[in-house]
Amino acid sequence: MATFLGGRVEIVRADITTLDVDAIVNAANASLLGGGGVDGAIHRAAGPRLVAECRTLGGAPPGEATLTGGYDLPARHVIHAVGPIWRGGDAGEDGTLASAYRRSLEVAAEAGLASVVFPSISTGVYGFPKERAARIAQATIRAWLEAHELPHRVILCAFSPADRDLQVEVAREILGTPA
Ligand code: AR6
């Protein structure tokens, strides 16, 4: 585990569905009705009551984030963030990805949540380049934390050791040296 920004940001390698926090962020699609990747894993672990709640939401556009319960997950809530599909980089993907992180943090703060975990949104099925995504994620989180008290703790959850090393490398470059 690496921590930085005064201990408010951590980088861990884990299956996000196992983490006991106030909210895990889901890399959802615009239907908010589930899919593959981390979305599929979260829905499997949360049980059928999650998709039942999601059906009441009516979907969300890319860059948005929506709060639901966590049901059978150890996490109390799920924040469903819709990232951009990578189309080569000239279709506003960077701004949409930053918005997905920022809106997730806004939703968490509005709900009074202290601890939030993010997967690397859009870097799987949606094809966003991983290093570029890590820079956007970390810069957006830093800017948010500089201006807001909540959440107290933000965790970047990498699914593979290589993804974890990449996040630590990016943190070293742009945010100062992680412990
Ligand atoms: N824990 C943590 N991270 C994970 C896990 C897990 N259990 N499983 C995968 N990842 P992706 P996207 C990582 O494809 O690119 C779905 O079908 C994975 O290694 O899950 O935003 C949705 O319904 C990668 O780094 O999401 C959408 O249609 C990251 O999570 C679409 O995929 C994101 O990969 C969204 O695509």
Short mmCIF file of N, CA and C and ligand atoms in Angstrom, two decimals:
data_model
loop_
_atom_site.label_atom_id
_atom_site.label_comp_id
_atom_site.label_asym_id
_atom_site.label_seq_id
_atom_site.Cartn_x
_atom_site.Cartn_y
_atom_site.Cartn_z
N MET A 1 0.85 -1.19 0.00
CA MET A 1 0.00 0.00 0.00
C MET A 1 0.89 1.25 0.00
N ALA A 2 0.50 2.24 -0.77
CA ALA A 2 1.19 3.53 -0.76
C ALA A 2 0.19 4.60 -0.36
N THR A 3 0.65 5.58 0.42
CA THR A 3 -0.25 6.69 0.77
C THR A 3 0.40 8.00 0.39
N PHE A 4 -0.41 8.98 0.05
CA PHE A 4 0.10 10.31 -0.22
C PHE A 4 -0.99 11.34 0.04
N LEU A 5 -0.68 12.60 -0.22
CA LEU A 5 -1.59 13.71 0.12
C LEU A 5 -1.99 13.63 1.59
N GLY A 6 -0.98 13.59 2.45
CA GLY A 6 -1.23 13.59 3.89
C GLY A 6 -1.97 12.38 4.37
N GLY A 7 -1.84 11.27 3.66
CA GLY A 7 -2.52 10.04 4.08
C GLY A 7 -3.96 9.97 3.62
N ARG A 8 -4.44 10.98 2.92
CA ARG A 8 -5.86 10.95 2.48
C ARG A 8 -6.05 10.10 1.23
N VAL A 9 -4.97 9.83 0.48
CA VAL A 9 -5.09 8.97 -0.71
C VAL A 9 -4.21 7.75 -0.53
N GLU A 10 -4.79 6.59 -0.82
CA GLU A 10 -4.04 5.33 -0.74
C GLU A 10 -4.15 4.62 -2.08
N ILE A 11 -3.12 3.86 -2.40
CA ILE A 11 -3.14 3.00 -3.58
C ILE A 11 -3.05 1.57 -3.07
N VAL A 12 -4.03 0.74 -3.44
CA VAL A 12 -4.00 -0.66 -3.01
C VAL A 12 -4.22 -1.57 -4.22
N ARG A 13 -3.74 -2.79 -4.10
CA ARG A 13 -4.07 -3.81 -5.10
C ARG A 13 -5.10 -4.72 -4.46
N ALA A 14 -6.28 -4.78 -5.04
CA ALA A 14 -7.34 -5.57 -4.42
C ALA A 14 -8.47 -5.80 -5.42
N ASP A 15 -9.34 -6.74 -5.05
CA ASP A 15 -10.65 -6.87 -5.70
C ASP A 15 -11.55 -5.88 -4.97
N ILE A 16 -12.04 -4.90 -5.69
CA ILE A 16 -12.79 -3.80 -5.05
C ILE A 16 -14.02 -4.30 -4.30
N THR A 17 -14.55 -5.44 -4.71
CA THR A 17 -15.78 -5.95 -4.07
C THR A 17 -15.54 -6.45 -2.65
N THR A 18 -14.27 -6.57 -2.24
CA THR A 18 -13.96 -7.08 -0.90
C THR A 18 -13.73 -5.96 0.12
N LEU A 19 -13.76 -4.71 -0.31
CA LEU A 19 -13.30 -3.62 0.57
C LEU A 19 -14.44 -3.06 1.43
N ASP A 20 -14.14 -2.92 2.72
CA ASP A 20 -15.10 -2.46 3.71
C ASP A 20 -14.94 -0.95 3.90
N VAL A 21 -15.70 -0.21 3.11
CA VAL A 21 -15.60 1.26 3.08
C VAL A 21 -17.01 1.84 2.97
N ASP A 22 -17.11 3.16 3.03
CA ASP A 22 -18.44 3.77 2.90
C ASP A 22 -18.98 3.58 1.48
N ALA A 23 -18.12 3.73 0.46
CA ALA A 23 -18.61 3.53 -0.92
C ALA A 23 -17.51 3.01 -1.82
N ILE A 24 -17.88 2.07 -2.69
CA ILE A 24 -17.02 1.72 -3.81
C ILE A 24 -17.62 2.34 -5.07
N VAL A 25 -16.75 2.81 -5.95
CA VAL A 25 -17.20 3.38 -7.21
C VAL A 25 -17.23 2.26 -8.25
N ASN A 26 -18.31 2.23 -9.02
CA ASN A 26 -18.46 1.27 -10.10
C ASN A 26 -18.15 1.95 -11.43
N ALA A 27 -17.38 1.28 -12.30
CA ALA A 27 -17.18 1.75 -13.67
C ALA A 27 -18.36 1.23 -14.49
N ALA A 28 -19.44 2.00 -14.47
CA ALA A 28 -20.71 1.57 -15.06
C ALA A 28 -20.82 1.99 -16.51
N ASN A 29 -21.89 1.56 -17.17
CA ASN A 29 -22.24 2.11 -18.48
C ASN A 29 -23.50 2.96 -18.32
N ALA A 30 -23.89 3.63 -19.41
CA ALA A 30 -24.96 4.63 -19.30
C ALA A 30 -26.31 4.03 -18.91
N SER A 31 -26.49 2.73 -19.09
CA SER A 31 -27.77 2.10 -18.69
C SER A 31 -27.85 1.95 -17.17
N LEU A 32 -26.69 1.90 -16.50
CA LEU A 32 -26.58 1.61 -15.07
C LEU A 32 -27.18 0.24 -14.69
N LEU A 33 -27.30 -0.65 -15.66
CA LEU A 33 -27.96 -1.93 -15.38
C LEU A 33 -26.99 -3.11 -15.30
N GLY A 34 -25.69 -2.82 -15.21
CA GLY A 34 -24.71 -3.89 -15.08
C GLY A 34 -24.05 -4.21 -16.41
N GLY A 35 -23.02 -5.04 -16.34
CA GLY A 35 -22.25 -5.39 -17.54
C GLY A 35 -21.13 -6.32 -17.15
N GLY A 36 -19.97 -6.21 -17.84
CA GLY A 36 -18.82 -7.05 -17.54
C GLY A 36 -17.86 -6.33 -16.61
N GLY A 37 -16.61 -6.80 -16.58
CA GLY A 37 -15.55 -6.13 -15.82
C GLY A 37 -15.91 -5.92 -14.36
N VAL A 38 -15.50 -4.76 -13.84
CA VAL A 38 -15.73 -4.48 -12.43
C VAL A 38 -17.23 -4.32 -12.16
N ASP A 39 -17.98 -3.84 -13.14
CA ASP A 39 -19.44 -3.70 -13.03
C ASP A 39 -20.08 -5.07 -12.75
N GLY A 40 -19.70 -6.07 -13.54
CA GLY A 40 -20.24 -7.41 -13.34
C GLY A 40 -19.87 -7.96 -11.97
N ALA A 41 -18.62 -7.74 -11.57
CA ALA A 41 -18.16 -8.25 -10.27
C ALA A 41 -18.93 -7.59 -9.13
N ILE A 42 -19.16 -6.29 -9.24
CA ILE A 42 -19.89 -5.57 -8.18
C ILE A 42 -21.34 -6.06 -8.10
N HIS A 43 -21.99 -6.21 -9.25
CA HIS A 43 -23.38 -6.68 -9.23
C HIS A 43 -23.48 -8.11 -8.69
N ARG A 44 -22.52 -8.98 -9.05
CA ARG A 44 -22.55 -10.34 -8.52
C ARG A 44 -22.41 -10.34 -7.00
N ALA A 45 -21.49 -9.51 -6.51
CA ALA A 45 -21.23 -9.50 -5.06
C ALA A 45 -22.33 -8.78 -4.28
N ALA A 46 -22.98 -7.81 -4.90
CA ALA A 46 -24.01 -7.03 -4.20
C ALA A 46 -25.35 -7.76 -4.16
N GLY A 47 -25.56 -8.68 -5.12
CA GLY A 47 -26.82 -9.41 -5.16
C GLY A 47 -27.89 -8.67 -5.96
N PRO A 48 -29.05 -9.33 -6.19
CA PRO A 48 -30.07 -8.80 -7.12
C PRO A 48 -30.76 -7.53 -6.66
N ARG A 49 -30.66 -7.18 -5.40
CA ARG A 49 -31.30 -5.94 -4.96
C ARG A 49 -30.61 -4.72 -5.56
N LEU A 50 -29.33 -4.86 -5.95
CA LEU A 50 -28.64 -3.71 -6.55
C LEU A 50 -29.22 -3.37 -7.91
N VAL A 51 -29.38 -4.38 -8.78
CA VAL A 51 -29.92 -4.06 -10.10
C VAL A 51 -31.37 -3.61 -9.97
N ALA A 52 -32.09 -4.09 -8.98
CA ALA A 52 -33.46 -3.63 -8.76
C ALA A 52 -33.47 -2.13 -8.47
N GLU A 53 -32.56 -1.67 -7.62
CA GLU A 53 -32.49 -0.22 -7.37
C GLU A 53 -32.04 0.53 -8.63
N CYS A 54 -31.06 -0.04 -9.34
CA CYS A 54 -30.55 0.63 -10.55
C CYS A 54 -31.66 0.81 -11.59
N ARG A 55 -32.59 -0.14 -11.66
CA ARG A 55 -33.69 -0.03 -12.63
C ARG A 55 -34.54 1.20 -12.38
N THR A 56 -34.56 1.69 -11.16
CA THR A 56 -35.38 2.86 -10.84
C THR A 56 -34.70 4.17 -11.25
N LEU A 57 -33.43 4.12 -11.67
CA LEU A 57 -32.65 5.35 -11.88
C LEU A 57 -32.76 5.90 -13.29
N GLY A 58 -33.06 5.04 -14.27
CA GLY A 58 -33.24 5.52 -15.63
C GLY A 58 -31.95 5.87 -16.37
N GLY A 59 -30.82 5.33 -15.92
CA GLY A 59 -29.56 5.55 -16.63
C GLY A 59 -28.92 6.88 -16.28
N ALA A 60 -27.73 7.11 -16.85
CA ALA A 60 -26.97 8.35 -16.59
C ALA A 60 -25.99 8.56 -17.74
N PRO A 61 -25.71 9.82 -18.11
CA PRO A 61 -24.79 10.08 -19.21
C PRO A 61 -23.33 9.92 -18.79
N PRO A 62 -22.41 9.78 -19.74
CA PRO A 62 -20.99 9.75 -19.42
C PRO A 62 -20.59 11.02 -18.64
N GLY A 63 -19.73 10.83 -17.63
CA GLY A 63 -19.30 11.94 -16.78
C GLY A 63 -20.14 12.11 -15.54
N GLU A 64 -21.26 11.35 -15.43
CA GLU A 64 -22.15 11.47 -14.26
C GLU A 64 -21.87 10.36 -13.24
N ALA A 65 -22.41 10.52 -12.05
CA ALA A 65 -22.27 9.52 -10.99
C ALA A 65 -23.52 9.52 -10.14
N THR A 66 -23.94 8.32 -9.70
CA THR A 66 -25.21 8.14 -8.98
C THR A 66 -25.02 7.17 -7.82
N LEU A 67 -25.57 7.50 -6.69
CA LEU A 67 -25.41 6.70 -5.46
C LEU A 67 -26.53 5.67 -5.30
N THR A 68 -26.14 4.44 -4.92
CA THR A 68 -27.13 3.42 -4.51
C THR A 68 -26.64 2.76 -3.23
N GLY A 69 -27.45 1.84 -2.72
CA GLY A 69 -27.02 1.01 -1.60
C GLY A 69 -25.97 0.01 -2.02
N GLY A 70 -25.32 -0.60 -1.02
CA GLY A 70 -24.30 -1.60 -1.29
C GLY A 70 -24.82 -3.03 -1.13
N TYR A 71 -25.98 -3.18 -0.51
CA TYR A 71 -26.64 -4.49 -0.34
C TYR A 71 -25.69 -5.54 0.22
N ASP A 72 -25.39 -6.64 -0.50
CA ASP A 72 -24.59 -7.72 0.09
C ASP A 72 -23.09 -7.44 0.09
N LEU A 73 -22.67 -6.29 -0.40
CA LEU A 73 -21.24 -5.93 -0.38
C LEU A 73 -20.83 -5.54 1.05
N PRO A 74 -19.53 -5.66 1.36
CA PRO A 74 -19.08 -5.07 2.62
C PRO A 74 -19.19 -3.55 2.60
N ALA A 75 -19.11 -2.93 1.43
CA ALA A 75 -19.26 -1.47 1.32
C ALA A 75 -20.72 -1.08 1.53
N ARG A 76 -20.93 0.06 2.19
CA ARG A 76 -22.30 0.52 2.49
C ARG A 76 -23.02 1.04 1.25
N HIS A 77 -22.27 1.61 0.30
CA HIS A 77 -22.88 2.21 -0.89
C HIS A 77 -22.07 1.87 -2.13
N VAL A 78 -22.73 2.04 -3.30
CA VAL A 78 -22.04 2.00 -4.59
C VAL A 78 -22.31 3.33 -5.28
N ILE A 79 -21.24 3.94 -5.81
CA ILE A 79 -21.40 5.14 -6.64
C ILE A 79 -21.15 4.69 -8.08
N HIS A 80 -22.19 4.77 -8.90
CA HIS A 80 -22.10 4.30 -10.28
C HIS A 80 -21.63 5.45 -11.16
N ALA A 81 -20.37 5.41 -11.57
CA ALA A 81 -19.79 6.46 -12.41
C ALA A 81 -19.71 5.96 -13.84
N VAL A 82 -20.11 6.80 -14.77
CA VAL A 82 -20.05 6.43 -16.19
C VAL A 82 -18.86 7.15 -16.82
N GLY A 83 -17.85 6.37 -17.20
CA GLY A 83 -16.68 6.94 -17.86
C GLY A 83 -16.88 7.03 -19.37
N PRO A 84 -15.94 7.68 -20.05
CA PRO A 84 -16.01 7.77 -21.51
C PRO A 84 -15.50 6.50 -22.19
N ILE A 85 -16.06 6.21 -23.35
CA ILE A 85 -15.47 5.21 -24.25
C ILE A 85 -14.34 5.90 -25.00
N TRP A 86 -13.14 5.30 -25.02
CA TRP A 86 -11.99 5.90 -25.71
C TRP A 86 -12.22 5.89 -27.22
N ARG A 87 -12.13 7.06 -27.85
CA ARG A 87 -12.33 7.17 -29.30
C ARG A 87 -11.13 7.82 -29.96
N GLY A 88 -9.96 7.75 -29.30
CA GLY A 88 -8.74 8.31 -29.88
C GLY A 88 -8.24 9.56 -29.17
N GLY A 89 -9.04 10.14 -28.30
CA GLY A 89 -8.58 11.24 -27.46
C GLY A 89 -9.07 12.62 -27.87
N ASP A 90 -9.70 12.74 -29.02
CA ASP A 90 -10.15 14.06 -29.48
C ASP A 90 -11.66 14.24 -29.34
N ALA A 91 -12.28 13.38 -28.58
CA ALA A 91 -13.75 13.44 -28.45
C ALA A 91 -14.16 13.85 -27.03
N GLY A 92 -13.26 14.58 -26.34
CA GLY A 92 -13.60 15.05 -24.99
C GLY A 92 -13.44 14.00 -23.92
N GLU A 93 -12.70 12.93 -24.24
CA GLU A 93 -12.59 11.83 -23.28
C GLU A 93 -11.94 12.26 -21.96
N ASP A 94 -10.90 13.11 -22.03
CA ASP A 94 -10.21 13.52 -20.80
C ASP A 94 -11.18 14.24 -19.85
N GLY A 95 -11.92 15.17 -20.40
CA GLY A 95 -12.86 15.95 -19.58
C GLY A 95 -13.97 15.09 -19.02
N THR A 96 -14.44 14.14 -19.80
CA THR A 96 -15.51 13.25 -19.32
C THR A 96 -15.00 12.35 -18.21
N LEU A 97 -13.76 11.87 -18.35
CA LEU A 97 -13.19 11.03 -17.29
C LEU A 97 -13.02 11.84 -16.00
N ALA A 98 -12.47 13.05 -16.11
CA ALA A 98 -12.31 13.91 -14.93
C ALA A 98 -13.67 14.16 -14.28
N SER A 99 -14.69 14.39 -15.08
CA SER A 99 -16.03 14.63 -14.55
C SER A 99 -16.56 13.42 -13.80
N ALA A 100 -16.29 12.21 -14.31
CA ALA A 100 -16.75 11.00 -13.62
C ALA A 100 -16.14 10.91 -12.23
N TYR A 101 -14.85 11.25 -12.10
CA TYR A 101 -14.21 11.26 -10.77
C TYR A 101 -14.77 12.37 -9.90
N ARG A 102 -14.87 13.59 -10.46
CA ARG A 102 -15.33 14.74 -9.68
C ARG A 102 -16.76 14.54 -9.20
N ARG A 103 -17.63 14.07 -10.08
CA ARG A 103 -19.03 13.86 -9.68
C ARG A 103 -19.14 12.75 -8.62
N SER A 104 -18.30 11.73 -8.72
CA SER A 104 -18.31 10.69 -7.69
C SER A 104 -17.93 11.27 -6.32
N LEU A 105 -16.92 12.14 -6.32
CA LEU A 105 -16.50 12.75 -5.05
C LEU A 105 -17.58 13.70 -4.52
N GLU A 106 -18.23 14.41 -5.42
CA GLU A 106 -19.33 15.30 -5.02
C GLU A 106 -20.47 14.51 -4.38
N VAL A 107 -20.84 13.42 -5.05
CA VAL A 107 -21.93 12.58 -4.55
C VAL A 107 -21.56 12.02 -3.17
N ALA A 108 -20.32 11.59 -3.01
CA ALA A 108 -19.86 11.05 -1.72
C ALA A 108 -19.91 12.13 -0.64
N ALA A 109 -19.42 13.31 -0.96
CA ALA A 109 -19.40 14.39 0.04
C ALA A 109 -20.82 14.80 0.42
N GLU A 110 -21.70 14.90 -0.57
CA GLU A 110 -23.10 15.27 -0.29
C GLU A 110 -23.77 14.26 0.63
N ALA A 111 -23.38 12.99 0.50
CA ALA A 111 -23.97 11.94 1.34
C ALA A 111 -23.23 11.79 2.67
N GLY A 112 -22.20 12.61 2.89
CA GLY A 112 -21.47 12.56 4.15
C GLY A 112 -20.54 11.36 4.29
N LEU A 113 -20.12 10.80 3.15
CA LEU A 113 -19.29 9.58 3.19
C LEU A 113 -17.83 9.92 3.43
N ALA A 114 -17.18 9.13 4.30
CA ALA A 114 -15.80 9.42 4.70
C ALA A 114 -14.78 8.67 3.85
N SER A 115 -15.11 7.46 3.38
CA SER A 115 -14.11 6.65 2.66
C SER A 115 -14.70 6.15 1.34
N VAL A 116 -13.96 6.39 0.26
CA VAL A 116 -14.43 6.05 -1.09
C VAL A 116 -13.30 5.36 -1.85
N VAL A 117 -13.63 4.28 -2.55
CA VAL A 117 -12.64 3.55 -3.34
C VAL A 117 -13.00 3.63 -4.83
N PHE A 118 -11.99 3.96 -5.64
CA PHE A 118 -12.18 4.01 -7.09
C PHE A 118 -11.45 2.86 -7.79
N PRO A 119 -12.09 2.23 -8.78
CA PRO A 119 -11.33 1.41 -9.73
C PRO A 119 -10.78 2.37 -10.79
N SER A 120 -10.01 1.87 -11.72
CA SER A 120 -9.47 2.72 -12.77
C SER A 120 -10.51 2.81 -13.90
N ILE A 121 -11.39 3.82 -13.75
CA ILE A 121 -12.56 3.97 -14.63
C ILE A 121 -12.13 4.07 -16.10
N SER A 122 -12.83 3.37 -16.97
CA SER A 122 -12.67 3.41 -18.44
C SER A 122 -11.43 2.70 -18.99
N THR A 123 -10.57 2.14 -18.12
CA THR A 123 -9.31 1.58 -18.63
C THR A 123 -9.40 0.09 -18.98
N GLY A 124 -10.59 -0.49 -18.89
CA GLY A 124 -10.77 -1.88 -19.29
C GLY A 124 -11.48 -1.95 -20.62
N VAL A 125 -12.72 -2.39 -20.60
CA VAL A 125 -13.54 -2.52 -21.81
C VAL A 125 -13.58 -1.21 -22.61
N TYR A 126 -13.59 -0.07 -21.93
CA TYR A 126 -13.73 1.22 -22.61
C TYR A 126 -12.43 1.73 -23.24
N GLY A 127 -11.29 1.07 -22.97
CA GLY A 127 -10.07 1.27 -23.75
C GLY A 127 -9.28 2.55 -23.52
N PHE A 128 -9.56 3.28 -22.44
CA PHE A 128 -8.82 4.52 -22.16
C PHE A 128 -7.38 4.15 -21.79
N PRO A 129 -6.35 4.82 -22.35
CA PRO A 129 -4.96 4.49 -22.00
C PRO A 129 -4.72 4.64 -20.49
N LYS A 130 -4.07 3.63 -19.91
CA LYS A 130 -4.02 3.55 -18.45
C LYS A 130 -3.24 4.68 -17.78
N GLU A 131 -2.08 5.04 -18.35
CA GLU A 131 -1.28 6.06 -17.68
C GLU A 131 -1.97 7.42 -17.76
N ARG A 132 -2.51 7.72 -18.93
CA ARG A 132 -3.24 8.98 -19.10
C ARG A 132 -4.43 9.03 -18.12
N ALA A 133 -5.12 7.90 -17.96
CA ALA A 133 -6.26 7.84 -17.04
C ALA A 133 -5.80 8.03 -15.59
N ALA A 134 -4.65 7.45 -15.23
CA ALA A 134 -4.15 7.57 -13.85
C ALA A 134 -3.79 9.02 -13.54
N ARG A 135 -3.21 9.72 -14.51
CA ARG A 135 -2.88 11.14 -14.30
C ARG A 135 -4.14 11.97 -14.08
N ILE A 136 -5.14 11.73 -14.90
CA ILE A 136 -6.40 12.48 -14.77
C ILE A 136 -7.07 12.17 -13.43
N ALA A 137 -7.10 10.88 -13.08
CA ALA A 137 -7.73 10.47 -11.81
C ALA A 137 -7.04 11.16 -10.64
N GLN A 138 -5.73 11.10 -10.60
CA GLN A 138 -5.01 11.64 -9.44
C GLN A 138 -5.07 13.16 -9.39
N ALA A 139 -4.98 13.81 -10.53
CA ALA A 139 -5.06 15.28 -10.54
C ALA A 139 -6.45 15.75 -10.10
N THR A 140 -7.48 15.04 -10.54
CA THR A 140 -8.85 15.43 -10.20
C THR A 140 -9.11 15.21 -8.71
N ILE A 141 -8.62 14.08 -8.19
CA ILE A 141 -8.80 13.78 -6.76
C ILE A 141 -8.03 14.80 -5.91
N ARG A 142 -6.82 15.11 -6.31
CA ARG A 142 -6.03 16.10 -5.54
C ARG A 142 -6.75 17.44 -5.49
N ALA A 143 -7.20 17.91 -6.64
CA ALA A 143 -7.89 19.20 -6.69
C ALA A 143 -9.12 19.19 -5.79
N TRP A 144 -9.85 18.09 -5.81
CA TRP A 144 -11.04 17.98 -4.96
C TRP A 144 -10.65 18.04 -3.47
N LEU A 145 -9.66 17.25 -3.09
CA LEU A 145 -9.32 17.15 -1.66
C LEU A 145 -8.74 18.45 -1.13
N GLU A 146 -8.08 19.21 -2.01
CA GLU A 146 -7.54 20.50 -1.56
C GLU A 146 -8.66 21.46 -1.17
N ALA A 147 -9.83 21.28 -1.74
CA ALA A 147 -10.92 22.23 -1.54
C ALA A 147 -12.05 21.70 -0.65
N HIS A 148 -12.01 20.42 -0.26
CA HIS A 148 -13.14 19.83 0.47
C HIS A 148 -12.66 18.93 1.59
N GLU A 149 -13.47 18.89 2.66
CA GLU A 149 -13.13 18.05 3.82
C GLU A 149 -13.49 16.58 3.56
N LEU A 150 -14.61 16.34 2.89
CA LEU A 150 -15.06 14.96 2.61
C LEU A 150 -14.83 14.62 1.14
N PRO A 151 -14.55 13.36 0.84
CA PRO A 151 -14.27 12.26 1.77
C PRO A 151 -12.90 12.43 2.45
N HIS A 152 -12.80 11.88 3.68
CA HIS A 152 -11.52 11.95 4.39
C HIS A 152 -10.47 11.07 3.73
N ARG A 153 -10.93 9.98 3.11
CA ARG A 153 -10.02 8.95 2.62
C ARG A 153 -10.47 8.49 1.25
N VAL A 154 -9.54 8.54 0.28
CA VAL A 154 -9.82 8.08 -1.09
C VAL A 154 -8.82 6.98 -1.41
N ILE A 155 -9.33 5.84 -1.88
CA ILE A 155 -8.46 4.70 -2.18
C ILE A 155 -8.53 4.42 -3.67
N LEU A 156 -7.36 4.35 -4.31
CA LEU A 156 -7.29 3.94 -5.71
C LEU A 156 -7.03 2.46 -5.72
N CYS A 157 -7.98 1.69 -6.25
CA CYS A 157 -7.90 0.23 -6.21
C CYS A 157 -7.42 -0.28 -7.57
N ALA A 158 -6.21 -0.85 -7.58
CA ALA A 158 -5.67 -1.46 -8.80
C ALA A 158 -5.97 -2.95 -8.76
N PHE A 159 -6.33 -3.50 -9.90
CA PHE A 159 -6.72 -4.92 -9.95
C PHE A 159 -5.52 -5.83 -10.16
N SER A 160 -4.44 -5.32 -10.75
CA SER A 160 -3.25 -6.14 -10.99
C SER A 160 -2.03 -5.45 -10.36
N PRO A 161 -0.98 -6.20 -10.08
CA PRO A 161 0.24 -5.58 -9.56
C PRO A 161 0.80 -4.54 -10.54
N ALA A 162 0.71 -4.79 -11.84
CA ALA A 162 1.24 -3.82 -12.82
C ALA A 162 0.44 -2.52 -12.76
N ASP A 163 -0.88 -2.63 -12.61
CA ASP A 163 -1.70 -1.42 -12.51
C ASP A 163 -1.40 -0.65 -11.22
N ARG A 164 -1.11 -1.39 -10.15
CA ARG A 164 -0.74 -0.74 -8.90
C ARG A 164 0.58 0.02 -9.07
N ASP A 165 1.56 -0.62 -9.68
CA ASP A 165 2.86 0.04 -9.89
C ASP A 165 2.70 1.30 -10.73
N LEU A 166 1.83 1.24 -11.72
CA LEU A 166 1.60 2.42 -12.57
C LEU A 166 1.02 3.57 -11.74
N GLN A 167 0.05 3.28 -10.89
CA GLN A 167 -0.53 4.34 -10.06
C GLN A 167 0.52 4.95 -9.13
N VAL A 168 1.37 4.11 -8.55
CA VAL A 168 2.42 4.62 -7.65
C VAL A 168 3.39 5.50 -8.43
N GLU A 169 3.74 5.06 -9.63
CA GLU A 169 4.66 5.82 -10.49
C GLU A 169 4.08 7.20 -10.81
N VAL A 170 2.83 7.22 -11.19
CA VAL A 170 2.16 8.50 -11.52
C VAL A 170 2.09 9.39 -10.28
N ALA A 171 1.81 8.79 -9.13
CA ALA A 171 1.75 9.58 -7.89
C ALA A 171 3.11 10.20 -7.59
N ARG A 172 4.17 9.45 -7.80
CA ARG A 172 5.52 9.97 -7.58
C ARG A 172 5.79 11.18 -8.47
N GLU A 173 5.37 11.06 -9.72
CA GLU A 173 5.65 12.12 -10.69
C GLU A 173 4.86 13.38 -10.42
N ILE A 174 3.56 13.23 -10.16
CA ILE A 174 2.73 14.44 -10.15
C ILE A 174 2.26 14.87 -8.78
N LEU A 175 2.34 14.03 -7.78
CA LEU A 175 1.77 14.40 -6.49
C LEU A 175 2.79 14.38 -5.35
N GLY A 176 4.03 14.14 -5.63
CA GLY A 176 5.00 14.00 -4.54
C GLY A 176 5.20 12.53 -4.24
N THR A 177 6.16 12.22 -3.37
CA THR A 177 6.56 10.83 -3.15
C THR A 177 5.60 10.11 -2.21
N PRO A 178 4.93 9.03 -2.68
CA PRO A 178 4.11 8.25 -1.76
C PRO A 178 4.99 7.51 -0.75
N ALA A 179 4.45 7.28 0.43
CA ALA A 179 5.19 6.56 1.46
C ALA A 179 5.37 5.10 1.04
N1 AR6 B 1 -11.73 -4.88 -8.63
C1 AR6 B 1 -11.02 -3.81 -9.00
N2 AR6 B 1 -10.79 -3.46 -10.28
C2 AR6 B 1 -11.30 -4.26 -11.23
C3 AR6 B 1 -12.07 -5.40 -10.94
C4 AR6 B 1 -12.28 -5.72 -9.56
N3 AR6 B 1 -13.00 -6.77 -9.19
N4 AR6 B 1 -12.45 -5.98 -12.12
C5 AR6 B 1 -11.93 -5.23 -13.11
N5 AR6 B 1 -11.23 -4.19 -12.56
P1 AR6 B 1 -13.82 -2.25 -16.78
P2 AR6 B 1 -14.54 0.29 -18.13
C6 AR6 B 1 -10.52 -3.10 -13.26
O1 AR6 B 1 -13.70 -2.97 -18.09
O2 AR6 B 1 -13.30 0.25 -18.93
C7 AR6 B 1 -18.59 -2.97 -18.24
O3 AR6 B 1 -19.17 -3.92 -19.08
C8 AR6 B 1 -9.97 -3.38 -14.63
O4 AR6 B 1 -8.72 -4.07 -14.56
O5 AR6 B 1 -14.50 -2.94 -15.66
O6 AR6 B 1 -14.92 1.58 -17.44
C9 AR6 B 1 -19.54 -1.81 -17.93
O7 AR6 B 1 -20.88 -2.26 -17.83
C10 AR6 B 1 -9.81 -1.97 -15.18
O8 AR6 B 1 -8.57 -1.40 -14.75
O9 AR6 B 1 -14.60 -0.82 -16.95
C11 AR6 B 1 -19.34 -0.91 -19.10
O10 AR6 B 1 -20.10 -1.31 -20.21
C12 AR6 B 1 -10.94 -1.19 -14.50
O11 AR6 B 1 -11.44 -2.05 -13.46
C13 AR6 B 1 -17.87 -1.06 -19.42
O12 AR6 B 1 -17.50 -2.35 -18.94
C14 AR6 B 1 -12.08 -0.79 -15.41
O13 AR6 B 1 -12.35 -1.83 -16.35
C15 AR6 B 1 -17.05 -0.03 -18.67
O14 AR6 B 1 -15.72 -0.14 -19.10
#
